[in-house]
Coordinates of C-alpha atoms in Angstrom, one line a residue:
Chain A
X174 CA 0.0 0.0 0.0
X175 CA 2.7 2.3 1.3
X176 CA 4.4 1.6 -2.4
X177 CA 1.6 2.0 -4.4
X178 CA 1.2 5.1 -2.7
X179 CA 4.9 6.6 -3.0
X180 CA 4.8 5.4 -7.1
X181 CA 1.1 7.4 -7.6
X182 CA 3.3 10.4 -5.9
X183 CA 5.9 10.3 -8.0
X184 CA 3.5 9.6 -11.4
X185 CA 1.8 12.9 -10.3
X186 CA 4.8 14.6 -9.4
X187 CA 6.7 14.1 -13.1
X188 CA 3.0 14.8 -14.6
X189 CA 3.6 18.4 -12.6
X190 CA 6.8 18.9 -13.4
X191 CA 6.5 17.6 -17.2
X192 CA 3.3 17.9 -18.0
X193 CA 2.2 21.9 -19.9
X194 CA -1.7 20.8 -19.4
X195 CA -1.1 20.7 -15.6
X196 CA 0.3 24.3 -15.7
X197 CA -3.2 25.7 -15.4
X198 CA -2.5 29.5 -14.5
X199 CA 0.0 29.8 -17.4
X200 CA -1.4 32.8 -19.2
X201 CA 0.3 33.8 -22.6
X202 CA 0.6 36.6 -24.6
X203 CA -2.7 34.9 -26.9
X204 CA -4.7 34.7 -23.7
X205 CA -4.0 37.9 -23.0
X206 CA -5.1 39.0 -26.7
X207 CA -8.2 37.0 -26.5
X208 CA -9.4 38.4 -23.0
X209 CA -8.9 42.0 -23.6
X210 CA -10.5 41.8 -27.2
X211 CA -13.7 40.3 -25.2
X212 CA -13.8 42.4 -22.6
X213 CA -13.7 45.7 -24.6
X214 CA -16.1 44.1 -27.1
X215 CA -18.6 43.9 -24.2
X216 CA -17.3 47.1 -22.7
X217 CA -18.1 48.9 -25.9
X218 CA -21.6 47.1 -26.2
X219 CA -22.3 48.6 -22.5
X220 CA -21.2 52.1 -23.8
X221 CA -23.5 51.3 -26.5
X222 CA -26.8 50.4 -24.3
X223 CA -25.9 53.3 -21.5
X224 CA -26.3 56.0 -24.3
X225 CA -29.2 54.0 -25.9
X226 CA -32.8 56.3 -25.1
X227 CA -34.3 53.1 -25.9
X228 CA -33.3 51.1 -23.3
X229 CA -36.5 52.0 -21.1
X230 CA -40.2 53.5 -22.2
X231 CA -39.4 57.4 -21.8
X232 CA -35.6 57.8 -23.9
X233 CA -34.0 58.4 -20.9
X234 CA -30.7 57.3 -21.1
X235 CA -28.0 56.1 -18.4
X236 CA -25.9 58.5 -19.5
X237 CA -27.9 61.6 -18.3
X238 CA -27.7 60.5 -14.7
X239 CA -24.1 58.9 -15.1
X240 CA -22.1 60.6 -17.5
X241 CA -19.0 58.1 -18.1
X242 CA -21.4 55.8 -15.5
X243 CA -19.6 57.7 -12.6
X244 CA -21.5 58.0 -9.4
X245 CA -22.5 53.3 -10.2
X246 CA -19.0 52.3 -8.2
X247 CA -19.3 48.3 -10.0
X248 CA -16.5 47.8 -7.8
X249 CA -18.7 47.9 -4.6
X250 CA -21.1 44.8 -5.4
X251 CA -22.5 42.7 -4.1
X252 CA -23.5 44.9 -1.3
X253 CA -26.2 45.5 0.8
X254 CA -28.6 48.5 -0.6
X255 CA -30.8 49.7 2.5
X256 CA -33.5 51.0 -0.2
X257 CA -33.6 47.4 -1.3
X258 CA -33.1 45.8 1.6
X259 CA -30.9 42.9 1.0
X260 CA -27.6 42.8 -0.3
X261 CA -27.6 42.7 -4.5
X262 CA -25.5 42.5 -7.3
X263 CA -25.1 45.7 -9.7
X264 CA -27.1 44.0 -12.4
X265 CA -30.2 44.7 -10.1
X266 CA -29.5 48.2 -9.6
X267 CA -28.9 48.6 -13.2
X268 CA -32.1 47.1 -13.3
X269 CA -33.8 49.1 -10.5
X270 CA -32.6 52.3 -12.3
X271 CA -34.3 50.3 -16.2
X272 CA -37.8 50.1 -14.2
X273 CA -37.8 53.4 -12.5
X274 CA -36.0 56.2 -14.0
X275 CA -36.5 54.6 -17.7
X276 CA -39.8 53.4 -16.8
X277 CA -38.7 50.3 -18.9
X278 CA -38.6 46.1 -18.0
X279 CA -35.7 44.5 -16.0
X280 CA -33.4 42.3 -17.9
X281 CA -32.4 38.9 -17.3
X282 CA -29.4 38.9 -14.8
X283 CA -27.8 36.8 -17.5
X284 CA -29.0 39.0 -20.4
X285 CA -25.8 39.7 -22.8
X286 CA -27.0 43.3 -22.7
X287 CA -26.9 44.1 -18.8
X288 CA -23.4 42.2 -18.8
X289 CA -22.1 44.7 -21.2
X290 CA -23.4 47.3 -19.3
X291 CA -21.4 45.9 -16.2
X292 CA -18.4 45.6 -18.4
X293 CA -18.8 49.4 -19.6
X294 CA -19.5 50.7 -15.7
X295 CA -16.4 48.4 -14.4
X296 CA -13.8 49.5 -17.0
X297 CA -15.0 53.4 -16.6
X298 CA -14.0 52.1 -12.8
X299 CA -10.6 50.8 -13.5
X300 CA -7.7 51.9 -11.0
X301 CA -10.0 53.1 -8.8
X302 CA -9.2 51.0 -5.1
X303 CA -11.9 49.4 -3.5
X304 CA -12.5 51.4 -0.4
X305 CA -15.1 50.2 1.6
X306 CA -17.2 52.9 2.5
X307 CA -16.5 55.6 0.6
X308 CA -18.9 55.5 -1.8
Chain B
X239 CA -35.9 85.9 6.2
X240 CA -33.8 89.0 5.9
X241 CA -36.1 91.2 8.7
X242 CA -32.7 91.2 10.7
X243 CA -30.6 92.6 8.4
X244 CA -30.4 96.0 9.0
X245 CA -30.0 98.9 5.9
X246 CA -26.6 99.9 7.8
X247 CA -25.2 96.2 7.7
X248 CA -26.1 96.5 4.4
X249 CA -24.8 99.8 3.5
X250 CA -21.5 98.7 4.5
X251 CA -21.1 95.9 2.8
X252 CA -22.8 96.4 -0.3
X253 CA -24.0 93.6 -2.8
X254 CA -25.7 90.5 -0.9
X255 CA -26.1 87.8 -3.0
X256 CA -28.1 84.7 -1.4
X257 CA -29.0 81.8 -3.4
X258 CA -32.1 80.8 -1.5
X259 CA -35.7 79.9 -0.9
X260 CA -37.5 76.6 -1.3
X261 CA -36.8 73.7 -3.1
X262 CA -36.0 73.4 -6.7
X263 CA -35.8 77.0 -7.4
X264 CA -33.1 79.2 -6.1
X265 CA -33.6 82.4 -4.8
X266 CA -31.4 85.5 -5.0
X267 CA -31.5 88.4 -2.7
X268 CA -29.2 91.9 -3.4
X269 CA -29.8 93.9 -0.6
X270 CA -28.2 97.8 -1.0
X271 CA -28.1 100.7 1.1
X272 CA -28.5 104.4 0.2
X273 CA -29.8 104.8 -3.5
X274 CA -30.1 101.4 -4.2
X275 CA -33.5 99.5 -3.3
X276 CA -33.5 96.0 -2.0
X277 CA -34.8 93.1 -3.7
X278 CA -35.0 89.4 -4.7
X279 CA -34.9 87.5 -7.8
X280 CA -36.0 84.1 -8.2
X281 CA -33.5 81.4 -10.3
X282 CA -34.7 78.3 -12.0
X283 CA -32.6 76.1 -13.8
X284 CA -31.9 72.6 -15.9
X285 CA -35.2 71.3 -16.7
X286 CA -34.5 69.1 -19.5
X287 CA -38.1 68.3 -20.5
X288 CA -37.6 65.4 -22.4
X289 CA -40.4 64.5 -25.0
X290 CA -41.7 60.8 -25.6
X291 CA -44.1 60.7 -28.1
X292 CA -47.8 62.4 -28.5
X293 CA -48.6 64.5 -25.2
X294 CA -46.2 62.1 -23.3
X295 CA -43.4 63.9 -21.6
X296 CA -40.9 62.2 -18.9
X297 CA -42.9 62.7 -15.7
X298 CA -39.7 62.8 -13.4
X299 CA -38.6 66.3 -15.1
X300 CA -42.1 67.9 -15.5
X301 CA -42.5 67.5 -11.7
X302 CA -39.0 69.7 -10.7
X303 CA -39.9 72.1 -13.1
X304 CA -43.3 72.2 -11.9
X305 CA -42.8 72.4 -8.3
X306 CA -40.5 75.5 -8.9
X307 CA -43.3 77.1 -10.6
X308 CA -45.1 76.5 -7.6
X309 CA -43.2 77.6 -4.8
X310 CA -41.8 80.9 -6.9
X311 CA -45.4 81.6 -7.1
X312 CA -45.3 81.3 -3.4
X313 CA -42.2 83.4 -2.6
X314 CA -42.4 85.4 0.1
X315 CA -41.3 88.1 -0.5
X316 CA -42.6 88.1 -4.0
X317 CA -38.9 88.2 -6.4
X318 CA -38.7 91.2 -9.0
X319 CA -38.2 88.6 -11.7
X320 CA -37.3 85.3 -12.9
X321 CA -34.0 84.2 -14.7
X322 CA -34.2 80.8 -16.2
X323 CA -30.6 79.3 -16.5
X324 CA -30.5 77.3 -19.5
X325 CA -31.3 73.9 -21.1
X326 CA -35.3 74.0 -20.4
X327 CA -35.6 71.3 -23.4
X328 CA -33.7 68.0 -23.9
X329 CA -33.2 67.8 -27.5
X330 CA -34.1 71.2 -28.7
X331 CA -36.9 70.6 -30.1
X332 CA -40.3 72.8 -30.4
X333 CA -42.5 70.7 -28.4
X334 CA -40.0 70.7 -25.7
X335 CA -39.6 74.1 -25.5
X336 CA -43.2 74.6 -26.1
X337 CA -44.2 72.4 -22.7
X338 CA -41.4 74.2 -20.6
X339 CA -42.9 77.6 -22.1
X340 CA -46.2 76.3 -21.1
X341 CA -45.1 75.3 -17.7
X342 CA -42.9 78.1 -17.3
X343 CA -46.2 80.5 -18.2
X344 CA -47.8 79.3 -15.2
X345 CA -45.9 81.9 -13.1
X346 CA -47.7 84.6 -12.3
X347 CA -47.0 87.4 -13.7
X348 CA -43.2 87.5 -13.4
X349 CA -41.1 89.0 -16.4
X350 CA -38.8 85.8 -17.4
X351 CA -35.3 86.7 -18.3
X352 CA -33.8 83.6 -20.2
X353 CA -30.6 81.8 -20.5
X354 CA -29.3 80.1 -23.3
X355 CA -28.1 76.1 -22.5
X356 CA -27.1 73.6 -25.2
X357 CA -29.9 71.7 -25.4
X358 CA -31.7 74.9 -26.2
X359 CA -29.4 75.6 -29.0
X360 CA -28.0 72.9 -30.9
X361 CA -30.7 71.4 -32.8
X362 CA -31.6 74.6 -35.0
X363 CA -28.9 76.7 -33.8
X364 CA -31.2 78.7 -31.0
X365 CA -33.7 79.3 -33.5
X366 CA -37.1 78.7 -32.3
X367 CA -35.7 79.6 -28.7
X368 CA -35.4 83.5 -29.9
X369 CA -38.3 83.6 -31.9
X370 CA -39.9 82.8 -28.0
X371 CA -36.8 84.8 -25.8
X372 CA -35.5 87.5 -28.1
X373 CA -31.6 88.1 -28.1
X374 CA -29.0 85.3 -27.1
X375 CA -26.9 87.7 -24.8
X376 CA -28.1 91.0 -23.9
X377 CA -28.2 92.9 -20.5
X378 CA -30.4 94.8 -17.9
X379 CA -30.4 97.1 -15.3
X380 CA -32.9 96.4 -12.6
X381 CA -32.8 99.0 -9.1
X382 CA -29.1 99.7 -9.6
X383 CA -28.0 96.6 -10.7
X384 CA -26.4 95.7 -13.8
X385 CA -27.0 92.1 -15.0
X386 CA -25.5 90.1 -18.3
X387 CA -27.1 87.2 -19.7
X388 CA -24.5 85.2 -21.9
X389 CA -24.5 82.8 -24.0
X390 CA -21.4 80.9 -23.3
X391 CA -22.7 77.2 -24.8
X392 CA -21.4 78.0 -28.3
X393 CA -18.6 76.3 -30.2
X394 CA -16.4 76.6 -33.6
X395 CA -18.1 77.1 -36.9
X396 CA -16.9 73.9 -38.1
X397 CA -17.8 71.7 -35.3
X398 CA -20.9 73.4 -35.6
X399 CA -21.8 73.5 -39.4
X400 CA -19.1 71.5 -41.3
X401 CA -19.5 68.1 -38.6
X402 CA -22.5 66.9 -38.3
X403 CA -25.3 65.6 -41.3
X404 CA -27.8 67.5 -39.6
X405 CA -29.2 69.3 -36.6
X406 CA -30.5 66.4 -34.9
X407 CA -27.6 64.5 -34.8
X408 CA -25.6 67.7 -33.9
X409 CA -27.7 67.8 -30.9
X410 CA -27.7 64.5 -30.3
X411 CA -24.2 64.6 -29.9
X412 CA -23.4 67.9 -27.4
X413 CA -26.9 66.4 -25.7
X414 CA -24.3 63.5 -24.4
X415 CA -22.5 64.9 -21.0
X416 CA -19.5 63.1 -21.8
X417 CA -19.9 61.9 -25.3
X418 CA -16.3 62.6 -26.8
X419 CA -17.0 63.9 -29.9
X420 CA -18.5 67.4 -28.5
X421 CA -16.5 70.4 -28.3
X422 CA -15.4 72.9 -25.3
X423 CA -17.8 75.6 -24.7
X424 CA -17.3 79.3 -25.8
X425 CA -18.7 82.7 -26.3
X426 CA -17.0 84.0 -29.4
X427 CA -15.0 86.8 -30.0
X428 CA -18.0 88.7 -31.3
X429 CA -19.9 88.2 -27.6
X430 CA -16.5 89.0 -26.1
X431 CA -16.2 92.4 -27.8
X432 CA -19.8 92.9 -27.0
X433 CA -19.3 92.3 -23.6
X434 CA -16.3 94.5 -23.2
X435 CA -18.1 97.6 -25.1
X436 CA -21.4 96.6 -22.4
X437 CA -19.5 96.8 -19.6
X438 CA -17.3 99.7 -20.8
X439 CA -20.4 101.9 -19.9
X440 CA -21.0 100.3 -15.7
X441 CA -19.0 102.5 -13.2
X442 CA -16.7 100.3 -11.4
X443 CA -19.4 100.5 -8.0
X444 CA -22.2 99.5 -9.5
X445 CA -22.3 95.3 -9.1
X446 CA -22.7 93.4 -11.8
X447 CA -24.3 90.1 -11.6
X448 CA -23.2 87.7 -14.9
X449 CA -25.8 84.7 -15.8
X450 CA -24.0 82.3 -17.7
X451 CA -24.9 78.2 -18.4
X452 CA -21.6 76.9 -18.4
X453 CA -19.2 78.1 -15.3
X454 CA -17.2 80.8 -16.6
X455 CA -14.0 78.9 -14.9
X456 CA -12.5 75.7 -16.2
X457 CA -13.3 73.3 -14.0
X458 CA -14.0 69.8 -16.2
X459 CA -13.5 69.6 -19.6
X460 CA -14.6 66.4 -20.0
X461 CA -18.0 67.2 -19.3
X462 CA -18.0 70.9 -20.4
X463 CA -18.0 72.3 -16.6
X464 CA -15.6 74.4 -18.7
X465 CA -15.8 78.0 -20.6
X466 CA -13.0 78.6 -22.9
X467 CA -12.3 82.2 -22.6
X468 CA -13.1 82.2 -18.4
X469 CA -9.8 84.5 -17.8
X470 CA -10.5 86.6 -20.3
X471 CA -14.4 87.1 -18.9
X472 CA -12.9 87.2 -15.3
X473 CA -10.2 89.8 -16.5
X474 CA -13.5 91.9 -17.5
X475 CA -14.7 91.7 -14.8
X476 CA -12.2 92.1 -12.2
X477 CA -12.9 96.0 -12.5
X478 CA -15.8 96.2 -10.3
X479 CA -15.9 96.3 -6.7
X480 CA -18.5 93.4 -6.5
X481 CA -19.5 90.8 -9.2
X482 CA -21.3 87.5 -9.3
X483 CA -21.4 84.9 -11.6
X484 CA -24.2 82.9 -11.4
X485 CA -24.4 79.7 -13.6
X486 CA -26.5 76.4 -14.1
X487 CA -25.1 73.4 -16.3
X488 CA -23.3 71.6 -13.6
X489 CA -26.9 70.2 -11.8
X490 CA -24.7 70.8 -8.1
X491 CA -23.6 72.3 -5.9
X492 CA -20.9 74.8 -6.5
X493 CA -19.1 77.8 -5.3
X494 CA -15.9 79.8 -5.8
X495 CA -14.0 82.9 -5.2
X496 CA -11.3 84.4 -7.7
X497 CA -10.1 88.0 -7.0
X498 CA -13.4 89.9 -6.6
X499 CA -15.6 87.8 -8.1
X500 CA -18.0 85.2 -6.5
X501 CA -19.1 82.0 -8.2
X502 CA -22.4 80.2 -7.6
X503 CA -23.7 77.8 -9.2
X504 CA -27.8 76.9 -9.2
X505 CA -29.5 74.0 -8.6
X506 CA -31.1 71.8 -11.4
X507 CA -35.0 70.8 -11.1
X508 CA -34.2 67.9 -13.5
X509 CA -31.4 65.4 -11.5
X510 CA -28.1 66.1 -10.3
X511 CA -24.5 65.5 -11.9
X512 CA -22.0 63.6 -10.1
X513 CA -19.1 65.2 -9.0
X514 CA -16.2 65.4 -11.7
X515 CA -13.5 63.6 -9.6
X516 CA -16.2 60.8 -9.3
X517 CA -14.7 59.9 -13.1
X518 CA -11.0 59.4 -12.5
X519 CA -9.8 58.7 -15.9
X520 CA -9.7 62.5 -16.9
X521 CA -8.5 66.0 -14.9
X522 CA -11.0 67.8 -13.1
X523 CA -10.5 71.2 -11.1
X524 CA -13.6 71.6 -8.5
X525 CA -12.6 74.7 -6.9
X526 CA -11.0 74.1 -3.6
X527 CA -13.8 76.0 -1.6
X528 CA -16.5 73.9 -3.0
X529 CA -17.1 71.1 0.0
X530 CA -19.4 68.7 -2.4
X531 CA -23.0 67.4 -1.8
X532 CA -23.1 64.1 -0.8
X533 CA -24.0 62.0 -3.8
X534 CA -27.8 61.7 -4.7
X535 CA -29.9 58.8 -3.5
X536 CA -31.9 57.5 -6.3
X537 CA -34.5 56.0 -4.8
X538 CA -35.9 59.8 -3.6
X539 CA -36.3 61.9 -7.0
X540 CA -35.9 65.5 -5.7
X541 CA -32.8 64.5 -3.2
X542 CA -29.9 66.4 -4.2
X543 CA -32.0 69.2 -5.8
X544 CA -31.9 70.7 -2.1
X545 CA -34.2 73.7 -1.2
X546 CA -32.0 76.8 0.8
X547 CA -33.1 79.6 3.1
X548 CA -30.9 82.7 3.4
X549 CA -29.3 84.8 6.1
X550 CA -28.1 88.2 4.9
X551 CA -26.9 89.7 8.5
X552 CA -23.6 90.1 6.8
X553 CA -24.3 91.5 3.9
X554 CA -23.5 88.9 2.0
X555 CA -24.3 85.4 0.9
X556 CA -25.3 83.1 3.7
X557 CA -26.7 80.2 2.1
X558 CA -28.9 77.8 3.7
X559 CA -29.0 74.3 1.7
X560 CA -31.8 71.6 3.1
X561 CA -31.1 68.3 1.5
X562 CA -33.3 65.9 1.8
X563 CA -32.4 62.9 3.9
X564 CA -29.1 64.8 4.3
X565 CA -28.0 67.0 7.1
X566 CA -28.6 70.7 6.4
X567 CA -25.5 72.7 5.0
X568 CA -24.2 76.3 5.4
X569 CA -22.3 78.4 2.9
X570 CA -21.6 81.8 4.3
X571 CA -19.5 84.4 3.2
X572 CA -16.3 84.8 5.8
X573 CA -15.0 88.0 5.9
X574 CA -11.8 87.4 7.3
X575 CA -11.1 85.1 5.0
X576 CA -12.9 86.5 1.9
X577 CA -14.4 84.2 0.4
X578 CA -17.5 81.5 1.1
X579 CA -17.0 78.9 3.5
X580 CA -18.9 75.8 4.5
X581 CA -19.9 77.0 8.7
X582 CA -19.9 73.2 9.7
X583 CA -17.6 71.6 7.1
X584 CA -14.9 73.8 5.7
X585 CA -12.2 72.9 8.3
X586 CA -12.8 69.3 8.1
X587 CA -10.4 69.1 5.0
X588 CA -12.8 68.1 2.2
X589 CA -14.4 65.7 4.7
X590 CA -18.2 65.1 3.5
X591 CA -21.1 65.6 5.7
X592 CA -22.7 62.1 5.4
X593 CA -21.1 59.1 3.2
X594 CA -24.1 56.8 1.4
X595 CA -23.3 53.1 1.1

């Protein structure tokens, strides 16, 4: 038993050592590429959809409240809201702001449309430290 | 709210300006002594009636605008007049400005002295505005007063009539706060030399109050809280012994000292801005006085649209903001120092009154 157990260490230890597929966290110069190219794609469908009047009912736009979505702080969620009474993810205060300012209909907290809009809020965001808080 | 302020108090001290009364509306007292007369003027700002469709207008809007109808209807004392600061319509267009007009009408009886803002302007170039408001910049003297309305939302001619395929997308695009393709805002060399020539003919005691829509500092480019010739407008008016700029745009909010001059910003009825250092990735310069509101809670549609009383005892502007579910605030001119300070927060170092989680 003892041997079977120091040969399945050593198996897995030369699979670590030799192995690329076992170097999980490796992140290359491609992965890199791909991630950012993503990311901005959904950043600049976010941009898109926070300028868009017809997001809601009355053309009111994200924008006009949050120019460059300042005053959202992504960086803060989940948190508890005391207006809402629990603690939430930003997607549902996006979508608080969709039912109530823009008198429009929440989206799907998977929607590819209120991800963007994450995306756009979080890279407007970027460098800012999370400072619990402040804001 | 001035019945303590006594004519000698005032004598000495000369122009009181207090942004004031009740909420959305802000009021503005200049008391005088000696020739002068006392007496208020009321100061709405920032509507932005936004049309939907039909006879469908965004409620959330209508109600600020229509609430400071209301309470300047109310004013007690009654104001001498109205200025309305700028950007009454969203998008420019006529049945915007109509509705506002028709809102706006349902003061009673005050004459309306109108600024110019960039939603006003850019879809047909001010247009249908001065068939309404008459002249884009022009002055007045009211009970020894000298006031200047500017327009100080215009741009270059090729931004404005070589750029765009027409005046609804032009207005579409400087209707975006911070959509990059607008340009800085301006009043001309032609306003300029009209302004110099204006104020050529004001002895250097008589105070001049300037109404402006963008700040006539640089404060944010970024989102226009900018005016590109501000030194040259502050150089004019560094003669006088008292002036006052008085400006909307910035929906917050705002005050400043440079030489002489006071800087106040007004209150929107619409919503509020957030602070420019709220958006990190560009320069902003909110002047070092200015102790900021805290930031707006959503959930209540007038917070952060305040409503102010005034105190006058010192002549000069002692401004009293109520926020609602926010502690009061205090701006009061020091003397020793010169300039406006917050009474409660000033000496905190930029510390604000409440912070919202």
């Amino acid at each position: 038993m003892k041997k079977t157990l120091r040969n399945f260490a050593l198996v897995l230890g030369g699979m670590m050592i030799l192995s690329p597929v076992a170097q999980a966290d490796e992140f290359n110069k491609q992965d890199v590429e791909t991630w950012t190219r993503e990311f901005m794609a959904a950043v600049e469908k976010g941009r898109a959809a926070w300028v868009d009047g017809n997001l809601g009912t009355n053309g009111v736009a994200c924008a006009q409240c949050h120019p460059n979505a300042a005053d959202t702080h992504p960086e803060t969620y989940p948190k508890y809201q005391q207006q809402i009474g629990r603690v939430v993810v930003f997607g549902e205060m996006i979508n608080w702001c969709i039912i109530n300012p823009l008198e429009g209909k929440a989206l799907a907290l998977d929607d590819e449309t209120l991800i963007a809009m994450q995306a756009y809020a979080r890279y407007e965001r970027r460098g800012v430290a999370l400072d619990p808080g402040k804001h | 709210m001035a019945e303590n302020t006594t004519r000698r108090t005032v004598l000495r001290n000369g122009v009181a300006l207090v942004a004031g009364a009740c909420l959305p509306i802000t009021s503005v007292k200049l008391a005088f002594g000696g020739e002068r007369e006392d007496f208020t003027f009321a100061y709405i700002s920032d509507s932005h009636i936004q049309h939907i469709r039909g006879n469908k207008f965004v409620r959330n809007w209508d109600r600020g605008l229509i609430r400071a109808v209301a309470e300047c209807n109310l004013m007690n004392p009654r104001p001498d007049f109205v200025i309305y600061g700028g950007d009454l319509a969203q998008l420019g267009k006529k049945s915007e400005l109509d509705h506002g007009f028709e809102m706006m009408a349902g003061l009673n009886n005050f004459d309306v002295h109108y600024v110019m803002g960039e939603h006003d302007y850019y879809l047909d170039l001010g247009e249908y505005w001065s068939e309404h408001n008459g002249p884009q910049y022009y002055s007045f003297d009211h009970k020894g007063v000298h006031f200047v309305v500017l327009n100080s939302i215009i741009v270059d001619d090729d931004w404005t009539h070589n750029t765009w395929k027409d005046g609804t997308e032009r207005m579409g695009v400087m209707a975006g706060l911070d959509d990059p393709r607008g340009s800085p805002f301006m009043i001309g060399k032609k306003q300029l030399k009209w302004l110099k020539n204006d104020l050529k003919k004001v002895s250097k005691d008589t105070p001049v109050v300037v109404c402006s829509h963008s700040p006539i500092q640089k404060i944010f480019k970024n989102w226009n809280f900018w005016t590109e010739e501000a030194e040259d407008i502050q150089k004019l008016l560094k003669k006088f012994d008292k002036a006052t700029v008085l400006y909307g745009h910035v929906h917050q909010i705002q005050y400043n000292q440079i030489d002489n001059i006071s800087f106040h910003a007004v209150m929107a009825t619409a919503w509020p801005w957030p602070y420019p250092q709220s958006y990190v990735q560009a320069e902003s310069h909110l002047p070092q006085l200015t102790i900021p509101m805290n930031r707006a809670n959503p959930f209540f549609e007038r917070d952060a649209t305040g409503w102010q009383y005034i105190d006058i005892n010192s002549g000069r502007a002692s401004v009293n903001y109520s926020l609602p579910q926010n502690k009061s605030r205090t701006v009061a001119y020091d003397p020793d120092k010169g300039h406006p300070v917050d009474t409660t927060y000033q000496e905190a170092g930029l510390t604000l009154p409440q912070k919202r989680y």
